[in-house]
C-alpha cells in the first residue's frame, strides 16, 4: 500500500479520521469513561497502524531514555512563567466553570480523576500528537511537521475557554519542541500532565 500511498499520507489521513471519530463519535460520552474512547482512538489504533506497517515504536517517540536538551536556567524560568499563567487562569471564571463542570462532585473521585484518569487521557493524547503524528511526519517534512500537526492540536482546543484556545498555540509549540529535541513524547506528556494537575488543583481548592 505504501507504494501508492506514502507512509506520511497514511499517518496524516488516519490521524485526521481518528481525531474526528474521537471528537464526534466517542465510544463513551460519560466524562469518567471518555478516556477509554481516547485511549482506543488515539493510542490503540495508532499503535496498530504502526505495527501493521512494521514500524518501530521507538521511531515514533516511544523512548524511555532521553536527554533534557535545555539549560536549567531556561527550564526554571519557563516553569515559573507557566506556573504564573496557571495561577492566573485558575482565577478566571471561564476556566472555573468549564473544568468544575467536568469534574466529579466527590472530592475523592476528583483527586483520582485529576491525577489518574486525566493522566491516561493525556498519555494517549501526547503519544498521538507528539509521537504518532510528529515523528510519523518528520521523515518527509522535517521540522515543518511541527507546523502541520500544530494546526490539528490547536484545532482540538476550539471548544475550550477562549484563552486556553489562544494559549494552546504557543503551549503546543513548546511541547512539540520538547518532544522533537528529546526524540520522545514522554517529557511532553509529563509536562502536560503536571500542568493539568496544577491547574485543576488550583481551581478546586
Short mmCIF file of C-alpha atoms in Angstrom, two decimals:
data_model
loop_
_atom_site.label_atom_id
_atom_site.label_comp_id
_atom_site.label_asym_id
_atom_site.label_seq_id
_atom_site.Cartn_x
_atom_site.Cartn_y
_atom_site.Cartn_z
CA UNK A 1 0.00 0.00 0.00
CA UNK A 2 2.88 2.37 0.72
CA UNK A 3 3.79 2.04 -2.96
CA UNK A 4 0.70 4.08 -3.81
CA UNK A 5 0.21 5.95 -0.54
CA UNK A 6 3.32 7.31 1.22
CA UNK A 7 3.53 6.45 4.89
CA UNK A 8 3.23 10.09 5.86
CA UNK A 9 -0.01 10.43 3.88
CA UNK A 10 -1.45 7.39 5.64
CA UNK A 11 -0.43 8.69 9.06
CA UNK A 12 -1.83 12.16 8.44
CA UNK A 13 -5.04 10.84 6.90
CA UNK A 14 -5.56 8.29 9.66
CA UNK A 15 -4.77 10.94 12.26
CA UNK A 16 -7.44 13.30 10.96
CA UNK A 17 -10.02 10.49 10.83
CA UNK A 18 -9.18 9.32 14.35
CA UNK A 19 -9.46 12.85 15.74
CA UNK A 20 -12.83 13.21 14.03
CA UNK A 21 -14.07 9.91 15.48
CA UNK A 22 -12.82 10.68 18.97
CA UNK A 23 -14.46 14.10 18.85
CA UNK A 24 -17.77 13.34 17.16
CA UNK A 25 -18.23 9.62 17.76
CA UNK A 26 -16.71 8.74 21.15
CA UNK A 27 -17.24 5.25 22.47
CA UNK A 28 -18.47 6.74 25.75
CA UNK A 29 -19.97 10.16 26.48
CA UNK A 30 -19.57 9.93 30.27
CA UNK A 31 -16.52 12.05 31.28
CA UNK A 32 -15.14 9.30 33.53
CA UNK A 33 -15.29 6.86 30.61
CA UNK A 34 -14.40 9.23 27.78
CA UNK A 35 -10.75 8.45 28.49
CA UNK A 36 -11.38 4.90 27.22
CA UNK A 37 -12.53 6.32 23.90
CA UNK A 38 -9.42 8.47 23.68
CA UNK A 39 -7.16 5.55 24.58
CA UNK A 40 -8.77 3.48 21.83
CA UNK A 41 -8.77 6.08 19.06
CA UNK A 42 -5.56 7.95 19.86
CA UNK A 43 -3.39 5.19 21.31
CA UNK A 44 -4.50 1.66 20.44
CA UNK A 45 -5.34 2.27 16.78
CA UNK A 46 -2.18 4.32 16.04
CA UNK A 47 -0.06 1.56 17.57
CA UNK A 48 -1.93 -0.97 15.43
CA UNK A 49 -1.21 1.14 12.33
CA UNK A 50 2.48 1.33 13.21
CA UNK A 51 2.59 -2.43 13.78
CA UNK A 52 0.81 -3.21 10.52
CA UNK A 53 3.47 -1.33 8.60
CA UNK A 54 6.29 -2.93 10.54
CA UNK A 55 7.25 0.28 12.29
CA UNK A 56 9.31 0.58 15.44
CA UNK A 57 7.63 2.38 18.34
CA UNK A 58 10.97 3.99 19.21
CA UNK A 59 10.85 5.80 15.89
CA UNK A 60 7.53 7.29 16.99
CA UNK A 61 8.86 8.80 20.20
CA UNK A 62 8.27 5.79 22.45
CA UNK A 63 11.65 6.10 24.16
CA UNK A 64 12.15 5.72 27.89
CA UNK A 65 15.67 7.09 27.67
CA UNK A 66 16.00 10.72 26.69
CA UNK A 67 18.25 13.66 27.44
CA UNK A 68 16.84 17.02 28.51
CA UNK A 69 18.33 19.43 25.94
CA UNK A 70 17.61 22.74 27.66
CA UNK A 71 19.67 24.55 30.29
CA UNK A 72 18.43 24.62 33.87
CA UNK A 73 18.05 28.42 33.71
CA UNK A 74 15.71 28.25 30.74
CA UNK A 75 13.86 25.36 32.36
CA UNK A 76 13.34 27.16 35.68
CA UNK A 77 12.36 30.48 34.11
CA UNK A 78 9.93 28.81 31.72
CA UNK A 79 8.49 26.73 34.55
CA UNK A 80 7.91 29.81 36.72
CA UNK A 81 6.32 31.65 33.82
CA UNK A 82 3.98 28.75 33.06
CA UNK A 83 3.12 28.40 36.75
CA UNK A 84 2.19 32.08 36.94
CA UNK A 85 -0.09 31.66 33.92
CA UNK A 86 -1.76 28.64 35.52
CA UNK A 87 -2.39 30.59 38.73
CA UNK A 88 -3.94 33.44 36.76
CA UNK A 89 -6.04 31.04 34.68
CA UNK A 90 -7.39 29.34 37.80
CA UNK A 91 -8.79 32.69 38.95
CA UNK A 92 -10.77 33.30 35.76
CA UNK A 93 -14.48 32.34 35.77
CA UNK A 94 -14.28 30.83 32.27
CA UNK A 95 -11.76 28.24 33.44
CA UNK A 96 -13.55 27.56 36.72
CA UNK A 97 -16.95 26.96 35.15
CA UNK A 98 -15.55 24.86 32.31
CA UNK A 99 -13.46 22.48 34.41
CA UNK A 100 -15.64 22.27 37.52
CA UNK A 101 -18.48 21.02 35.30
CA UNK A 102 -16.21 18.22 34.04
CA UNK A 103 -15.02 17.00 37.42
CA UNK A 104 -16.80 14.52 39.70
CA UNK A 105 -18.72 16.01 42.61
CA UNK A 106 -16.99 13.80 45.18
CA UNK A 107 -13.65 15.17 46.37
CA UNK A 108 -12.18 11.67 46.49
CA UNK A 109 -13.16 10.93 42.91
CA UNK A 110 -11.89 14.35 41.88
CA UNK A 111 -8.38 13.51 43.07
CA UNK A 112 -8.47 10.21 41.17
CA UNK A 113 -9.90 11.87 38.08
CA UNK A 114 -7.36 14.71 38.06
CA UNK A 115 -4.30 12.51 38.55
CA UNK A 116 -5.09 9.09 37.07
CA UNK A 117 -7.94 9.50 34.58
CA UNK A 118 -6.58 12.70 33.11
CA UNK A 119 -3.12 11.15 33.19
CA UNK A 120 -4.25 8.28 30.97
CA UNK A 121 -6.10 10.70 28.72
CA UNK A 122 -3.03 12.90 28.30
CA UNK A 123 -0.74 9.91 27.78
CA UNK A 124 -2.83 8.86 24.77
CA UNK A 125 -3.14 12.49 23.66
CA UNK A 126 0.60 13.14 23.80
CA UNK A 127 1.52 9.87 22.12
CA UNK A 128 -0.89 10.67 19.30
CA UNK A 129 0.25 14.26 18.73
CA UNK A 130 3.87 14.26 19.88
CA UNK A 131 4.59 10.65 18.91
CA UNK A 132 2.45 9.18 16.14
CA UNK A 133 1.86 12.39 14.20
CA UNK A 134 5.03 14.35 14.91
CA UNK A 135 7.57 11.60 14.35
CA UNK A 136 5.44 9.99 11.69
CA UNK A 137 5.65 13.15 9.59
CA UNK A 138 9.22 14.22 10.41
CA UNK A 139 10.94 11.89 7.88
CA UNK A 140 9.27 13.69 4.98
CA UNK A 141 8.64 17.18 6.36
CA UNK A 142 11.39 17.65 8.94
CA UNK A 143 10.72 20.46 11.42
CA UNK A 144 7.76 21.53 9.29
CA UNK A 145 5.95 18.51 10.71
CA UNK A 146 5.61 20.62 13.85
CA UNK A 147 3.66 23.24 11.91
CA UNK A 148 1.42 20.68 10.22
CA UNK A 149 0.23 18.98 13.34
CA UNK A 150 0.23 22.14 15.47
CA UNK A 151 -2.78 23.17 13.39
CA UNK A 152 -4.56 19.95 14.39
CA UNK A 153 -3.53 20.29 18.03
CA UNK A 154 -4.76 23.87 18.29
CA UNK A 155 -7.97 22.99 16.47
CA UNK A 156 -8.78 20.39 19.11
CA UNK A 157 -8.99 23.20 21.67
CA UNK A 158 -11.75 25.00 19.81
CA UNK A 159 -14.37 24.22 22.48
CA UNK A 160 -12.10 25.10 25.40
CA UNK A 161 -12.15 28.50 27.13
CA UNK A 162 -11.04 31.19 24.65
CA UNK A 163 -7.82 31.96 26.49
CA UNK A 164 -6.89 28.28 26.53
CA UNK A 165 -7.50 28.10 22.80
CA UNK A 166 -5.10 31.01 22.30
CA UNK A 167 -2.56 29.55 24.72
CA UNK A 168 -2.68 26.15 23.01
CA UNK A 169 -0.71 27.58 20.08
CA UNK A 170 2.47 28.61 21.97
CA UNK A 171 1.91 25.82 24.50
CA UNK A 172 1.62 23.22 21.78
CA UNK A 173 4.68 24.61 20.05
CA UNK A 174 6.65 24.38 23.29
CA UNK A 175 5.65 20.75 23.86
CA UNK A 176 6.41 19.85 20.26
CA UNK A 177 9.88 21.38 20.50
CA UNK A 178 10.49 19.43 23.70
CA UNK A 179 9.40 16.17 22.07
CA UNK A 180 11.35 16.88 18.90
CA UNK A 181 14.56 17.74 20.75
CA UNK A 182 14.22 14.83 23.20
CA UNK A 183 13.17 12.40 20.44
CA UNK A 184 10.48 11.20 22.83
CA UNK A 185 6.91 12.20 23.62
CA UNK A 186 7.30 11.22 27.28
CA UNK A 187 8.80 14.53 28.51
CA UNK A 188 5.96 16.41 26.79
CA UNK A 189 3.46 14.09 28.47
CA UNK A 190 4.96 14.69 31.91
CA UNK A 191 4.92 18.46 31.41
CA UNK A 192 1.35 18.46 30.09
CA UNK A 193 0.19 16.18 32.90
CA UNK A 194 1.79 18.32 35.61
CA UNK A 195 0.28 21.49 34.11
CA UNK A 196 -3.18 19.93 34.13
CA UNK A 197 -2.84 18.68 37.69
CA UNK A 198 -1.68 22.09 38.92
CA UNK A 199 -4.44 23.96 37.10
CA UNK A 200 -7.23 21.68 38.29
CA UNK A 201 -5.95 21.60 41.86
CA UNK A 202 -5.83 25.40 41.88
CA UNK A 203 -9.39 25.51 40.55
CA UNK A 204 -10.92 23.12 43.08
CA UNK A 205 -9.13 24.32 46.23
#
